[in-house]
Amino acid sequence: MTLLQQGKRDRLWVKRFAHRDALGAAAAQDCIAHLQQLLQQQAVVRMVFAAAPSQREFLAALVAAPHLDWQRIHAFHMDEYIGLDEGAPQRFSHFLREHLFDQVQPGEVHLIPSSGDPAEICRAYARRLEAAAIDVVCLGIGENGHLAFNDPPVADFSDPLSVKTVQLDLACRQQQVNDGCFTTLEQVPTHAVTLTIPALMRGTRLFCMVPGATKRAAVQATLQDAISTACPATQLRQHPNCTLYIDADACAEVHFD
């Protein structure tokens, strides 16, 4: 694994790799080591996963890991569109089942429904999420700097909720087309359920994987801009135990503190 740079920006540990395959493998290696340590200390590990093409290499490496007791891992995911058909391949629950859950069979998998009363969906999922500490969050950063579906217009670093409904920013919806998840912008839902910034930041250990040239502006803002909801991902620099994994396409060079 070709590690080009590593260092800290505020409290955020940053590792930069030559390419996305190396990024995914290294992030998975670090995550697996952390999970194995946790499983030696506690009966169950509770994890939150992101669903996006940027996570594919990382998830594939997790699937390939030997001797990881997935039956003792309880899995959540961080967002879901409102209104998509149950069988729609663009649903984030579908992505995670295909790329992770169906292959490793976690002991519990808590999926966010796409249909039903959105307010009740948020309340029910928040209750499950808040039932105990979240040990690990595996996430990415959007092209507009979002975390989960906390786009700049709706992100709130002091949000009293753990799960809420949001209207998706145009840049966020366009990213779903850029990623090849939808053919046209009109096909992308306008609203979603998302874990809030405080809910994500309550995770004890965060692993953030951000490969690709389309994320370059977001990575630069995350590392260089003032910490604010103008780029929600800047909040990662305040977390006490988060590592950002990037590749050369996502960032030409990192200027550390």
Short mmCIF file of C-alpha atoms in Angstrom, two decimals:
data_model
loop_
_atom_site.label_atom_id
_atom_site.label_comp_id
_atom_site.label_asym_id
_atom_site.label_seq_id
_atom_site.Cartn_x
_atom_site.Cartn_y
_atom_site.Cartn_z
CA MET A 1 0.00 0.00 0.00
CA THR A 2 1.61 3.20 -1.22
CA LEU A 3 1.25 5.76 1.56
CA LEU A 4 2.34 9.15 0.23
CA GLN A 5 1.71 11.37 3.26
CA GLN A 6 0.31 11.29 6.75
CA GLY A 7 -0.14 13.88 9.43
CA LYS A 8 -2.71 15.87 11.42
CA ARG A 9 -4.95 18.78 10.57
CA ASP A 10 -6.31 20.04 13.88
CA ARG A 11 -7.49 16.78 15.54
CA LEU A 12 -8.04 14.93 12.25
CA TRP A 13 -5.48 12.31 11.22
CA VAL A 14 -4.98 12.30 7.42
CA LYS A 15 -3.49 9.50 5.31
CA ARG A 16 -2.91 10.08 1.58
CA PHE A 17 -2.35 7.17 -0.81
CA ALA A 18 -1.27 6.81 -4.43
CA HIS A 19 -4.59 5.36 -5.62
CA ARG A 20 -8.04 4.34 -4.39
CA ASP A 21 -7.28 0.61 -4.16
CA ALA A 22 -4.47 1.32 -1.70
CA LEU A 23 -6.73 3.74 0.18
CA GLY A 24 -9.51 1.16 0.55
CA ALA A 25 -7.16 -1.63 1.60
CA ALA A 26 -5.38 0.51 4.20
CA ALA A 27 -8.60 1.90 5.67
CA ALA A 28 -10.04 -1.61 5.92
CA GLN A 29 -6.87 -2.90 7.54
CA ASP A 30 -7.04 -0.16 10.18
CA CYS A 31 -10.77 -0.69 10.72
CA ILE A 32 -10.42 -4.47 11.03
CA ALA A 33 -7.62 -4.13 13.57
CA HIS A 34 -9.80 -1.76 15.60
CA LEU A 35 -12.80 -4.09 15.40
CA GLN A 36 -10.77 -7.07 16.53
CA GLN A 37 -9.51 -5.07 19.50
CA LEU A 38 -13.05 -4.01 20.42
CA LEU A 39 -14.37 -7.57 20.14
CA GLN A 40 -11.77 -8.68 22.66
CA GLN A 41 -13.14 -6.11 25.13
CA GLN A 42 -16.92 -6.15 24.61
CA ALA A 43 -19.69 -8.51 23.53
CA VAL A 44 -21.05 -6.46 20.63
CA VAL A 45 -19.77 -3.71 18.33
CA ARG A 46 -22.26 -1.21 16.87
CA MET A 47 -21.29 0.27 13.49
CA VAL A 48 -22.70 2.80 11.02
CA PHE A 49 -21.89 2.47 7.30
CA ALA A 50 -22.06 4.84 4.34
CA ALA A 51 -23.41 3.61 1.01
CA ALA A 52 -21.65 5.13 -2.00
CA PRO A 53 -19.32 4.16 -4.85
CA SER A 54 -16.48 5.81 -2.93
CA GLN A 55 -16.78 3.04 -0.33
CA ARG A 56 -16.53 0.04 -2.69
CA GLU A 57 -12.82 -0.74 -2.25
CA PHE A 58 -13.08 -0.36 1.51
CA LEU A 59 -16.15 -2.60 1.75
CA ALA A 60 -14.61 -5.25 -0.52
CA ALA A 61 -11.58 -5.43 1.76
CA LEU A 62 -13.84 -5.79 4.81
CA VAL A 63 -15.68 -8.67 3.12
CA ALA A 64 -12.37 -10.41 2.38
CA ALA A 65 -11.10 -10.12 5.96
CA PRO A 66 -10.66 -13.53 7.65
CA HIS A 67 -11.54 -14.29 11.27
CA LEU A 68 -13.77 -11.27 11.89
CA ASP A 69 -16.77 -12.27 14.01
CA TRP A 70 -19.54 -10.45 12.15
CA GLN A 71 -22.20 -12.15 14.27
CA ARG A 72 -21.15 -9.84 17.09
CA ILE A 73 -21.41 -6.70 14.92
CA HIS A 74 -24.68 -4.75 14.76
CA ALA A 75 -24.92 -2.62 11.64
CA PHE A 76 -26.71 0.64 10.82
CA HIS A 77 -26.52 2.92 7.80
CA MET A 78 -26.55 6.67 7.70
CA ASP A 79 -29.12 7.76 5.14
CA GLU A 80 -31.88 6.69 2.76
CA TYR A 81 -33.97 8.30 0.05
CA ILE A 82 -37.65 8.90 0.73
CA GLY A 83 -40.10 7.47 -1.77
CA LEU A 84 -38.03 4.97 -3.76
CA ASP A 85 -39.62 1.58 -4.41
CA GLU A 86 -38.58 -1.18 -2.03
CA GLY A 87 -36.68 -2.98 -4.79
CA ALA A 88 -35.03 0.09 -6.33
CA PRO A 89 -31.30 -0.58 -6.87
CA GLN A 90 -30.48 3.04 -5.95
CA ARG A 91 -31.60 2.52 -2.36
CA PHE A 92 -28.66 2.72 0.03
CA SER A 93 -29.90 -0.33 1.91
CA HIS A 94 -29.73 -2.25 -1.40
CA PHE A 95 -26.15 -1.06 -1.97
CA LEU A 96 -25.02 -2.16 1.48
CA ARG A 97 -26.79 -5.51 1.28
CA GLU A 98 -25.10 -6.20 -2.05
CA HIS A 99 -21.62 -5.01 -1.13
CA LEU A 100 -21.46 -6.02 2.53
CA PHE A 101 -24.39 -7.28 4.60
CA ASP A 102 -25.46 -10.25 2.45
CA GLN A 103 -21.87 -11.44 2.27
CA VAL A 104 -20.76 -11.14 5.90
CA GLN A 105 -24.11 -11.59 7.69
CA PRO A 106 -23.80 -9.20 10.68
CA GLY A 107 -25.58 -10.30 13.84
CA GLU A 108 -28.08 -7.46 13.42
CA VAL A 109 -28.75 -5.16 10.45
CA HIS A 110 -30.96 -2.11 10.99
CA LEU A 111 -32.15 -0.68 7.67
CA ILE A 112 -33.88 2.66 7.16
CA PRO A 113 -37.22 2.16 5.38
CA SER A 114 -37.80 4.15 2.20
CA SER A 115 -41.59 4.23 2.57
CA GLY A 116 -43.92 5.05 5.44
CA ASP A 117 -44.37 8.13 7.59
CA PRO A 118 -40.99 9.93 7.48
CA ALA A 119 -41.41 11.41 10.95
CA GLU A 120 -42.08 7.99 12.48
CA ILE A 121 -39.21 6.45 10.50
CA CYS A 122 -36.87 9.05 12.01
CA ARG A 123 -38.16 8.52 15.55
CA ALA A 124 -37.95 4.73 15.32
CA TYR A 125 -34.46 4.73 13.84
CA ALA A 126 -33.23 7.26 16.39
CA ARG A 127 -34.47 5.02 19.20
CA ARG A 128 -32.49 2.09 17.81
CA LEU A 129 -29.42 4.24 17.25
CA GLU A 130 -29.50 5.80 20.71
CA ALA A 131 -30.07 2.51 22.56
CA ALA A 132 -26.31 2.19 23.13
CA ALA A 133 -23.08 3.84 22.05
CA ILE A 134 -22.00 3.73 18.42
CA ASP A 135 -18.49 2.31 18.39
CA VAL A 136 -17.49 2.83 14.75
CA VAL A 137 -18.69 5.06 11.91
CA CYS A 138 -17.46 4.37 8.36
CA LEU A 139 -18.26 7.37 6.17
CA GLY A 140 -17.33 9.47 3.16
CA ILE A 141 -17.58 13.12 2.13
CA GLY A 142 -19.88 14.43 -0.61
CA GLU A 143 -18.83 16.63 -3.49
CA ASN A 144 -20.44 19.57 -1.68
CA GLY A 145 -18.75 18.65 1.61
CA HIS A 146 -21.76 16.89 3.08
CA LEU A 147 -21.63 14.16 5.71
CA ALA A 148 -24.43 11.63 5.19
CA PHE A 149 -27.18 13.86 3.72
CA ASN A 150 -26.30 16.88 5.84
CA ASP A 151 -25.82 19.29 2.94
CA PRO A 152 -24.54 22.84 3.62
CA PRO A 153 -28.06 24.38 3.62
CA VAL A 154 -29.39 21.97 6.28
CA ALA A 155 -26.32 20.86 8.26
CA ASP A 156 -26.45 21.74 11.95
CA PHE A 157 -23.49 21.06 14.24
CA SER A 158 -25.79 21.42 17.27
CA ASP A 159 -28.77 19.51 15.91
CA PRO A 160 -30.92 18.20 18.81
CA LEU A 161 -32.07 15.27 16.65
CA SER A 162 -30.18 12.09 15.82
CA VAL A 163 -32.18 11.33 12.67
CA LYS A 164 -34.17 13.77 10.53
CA THR A 165 -35.70 14.32 7.10
CA VAL A 166 -33.94 16.73 4.75
CA GLN A 167 -34.40 18.32 1.35
CA LEU A 168 -31.40 17.46 -0.81
CA ASP A 169 -29.19 20.22 -2.19
CA LEU A 170 -28.95 20.43 -6.00
CA ALA A 171 -25.21 19.70 -5.88
CA CYS A 172 -25.90 16.63 -3.75
CA ARG A 173 -28.50 15.35 -6.20
CA GLN A 174 -26.19 15.99 -9.15
CA GLN A 175 -23.50 13.91 -7.43
CA GLN A 176 -25.83 10.90 -7.58
CA VAL A 177 -25.90 11.32 -11.37
CA ASN A 178 -22.12 11.87 -11.51
CA ASP A 179 -21.66 8.62 -9.55
CA GLY A 180 -23.77 6.73 -12.08
CA CYS A 181 -26.51 5.89 -9.59
CA PHE A 182 -29.17 7.71 -11.65
CA THR A 183 -29.32 8.56 -15.35
CA THR A 184 -30.83 12.03 -14.99
CA LEU A 185 -31.19 14.62 -12.26
CA GLU A 186 -34.98 14.35 -12.44
CA GLN A 187 -34.77 10.71 -11.30
CA VAL A 188 -32.95 11.60 -8.07
CA PRO A 189 -35.31 11.94 -5.08
CA THR A 190 -35.55 15.39 -3.54
CA HIS A 191 -35.85 14.28 0.11
CA ALA A 192 -34.15 11.77 2.37
CA VAL A 193 -33.75 10.51 5.92
CA THR A 194 -30.31 11.13 7.40
CA LEU A 195 -28.34 10.75 10.59
CA THR A 196 -27.43 14.23 11.80
CA ILE A 197 -23.95 15.64 12.29
CA PRO A 198 -24.07 15.19 16.11
CA ALA A 199 -25.21 11.57 15.69
CA LEU A 200 -22.24 10.84 13.42
CA MET A 201 -19.81 12.72 15.65
CA ARG A 202 -20.92 10.68 18.68
CA GLY A 203 -19.31 7.65 17.10
CA THR A 204 -16.30 6.70 19.20
CA ARG A 205 -14.06 5.96 16.19
CA LEU A 206 -14.53 7.35 12.67
CA PHE A 207 -13.02 6.05 9.42
CA CYS A 208 -13.60 8.41 6.46
CA MET A 209 -12.76 7.21 2.92
CA VAL A 210 -12.69 9.84 0.13
CA PRO A 211 -11.14 8.80 -3.21
CA GLY A 212 -11.42 10.37 -6.64
CA ALA A 213 -10.96 13.63 -8.51
CA THR A 214 -14.61 14.63 -8.13
CA LYS A 215 -13.97 15.03 -4.38
CA ARG A 216 -10.93 17.29 -4.74
CA ALA A 217 -12.71 20.57 -3.93
CA ALA A 218 -14.50 18.97 -0.96
CA VAL A 219 -11.26 17.55 0.44
CA GLN A 220 -9.50 20.89 0.09
CA ALA A 221 -12.34 22.65 1.87
CA THR A 222 -12.45 20.00 4.59
CA LEU A 223 -8.76 20.46 5.35
CA GLN A 224 -8.29 24.18 4.72
CA ASP A 225 -11.54 26.10 5.26
CA ALA A 226 -12.83 27.44 8.55
CA ILE A 227 -14.88 24.91 10.49
CA SER A 228 -18.46 25.73 9.56
CA THR A 229 -21.59 24.29 7.98
CA ALA A 230 -20.53 25.87 4.67
CA CYS A 231 -18.53 22.64 4.42
CA PRO A 232 -20.05 20.20 6.92
CA ALA A 233 -17.06 17.85 6.66
CA THR A 234 -14.84 20.45 8.37
CA GLN A 235 -16.44 19.24 11.60
CA LEU A 236 -14.35 16.06 11.27
CA ARG A 237 -11.35 18.16 12.34
CA GLN A 238 -12.98 18.46 15.77
CA HIS A 239 -13.50 14.73 16.34
CA PRO A 240 -11.03 13.19 18.82
CA ASN A 241 -10.55 9.94 16.90
CA CYS A 242 -11.18 10.26 13.15
CA THR A 243 -8.91 9.28 10.25
CA LEU A 244 -9.40 10.65 6.73
CA TYR A 245 -8.16 8.39 3.91
CA ILE A 246 -7.64 10.15 0.56
CA ASP A 247 -5.87 9.35 -2.70
CA ALA A 248 -3.74 11.42 -5.06
CA ASP A 249 -6.75 12.12 -7.28
CA ALA A 250 -8.68 13.61 -4.38
CA CYS A 251 -5.80 15.73 -3.15
CA ALA A 252 -2.52 16.68 -4.87
CA GLU A 253 -0.76 17.40 -1.59
CA VAL A 254 -1.72 17.96 2.04
CA HIS A 255 -0.30 20.89 3.99
CA PHE A 256 -0.30 19.82 7.62
CA ASP A 257 -0.23 22.01 10.72
#
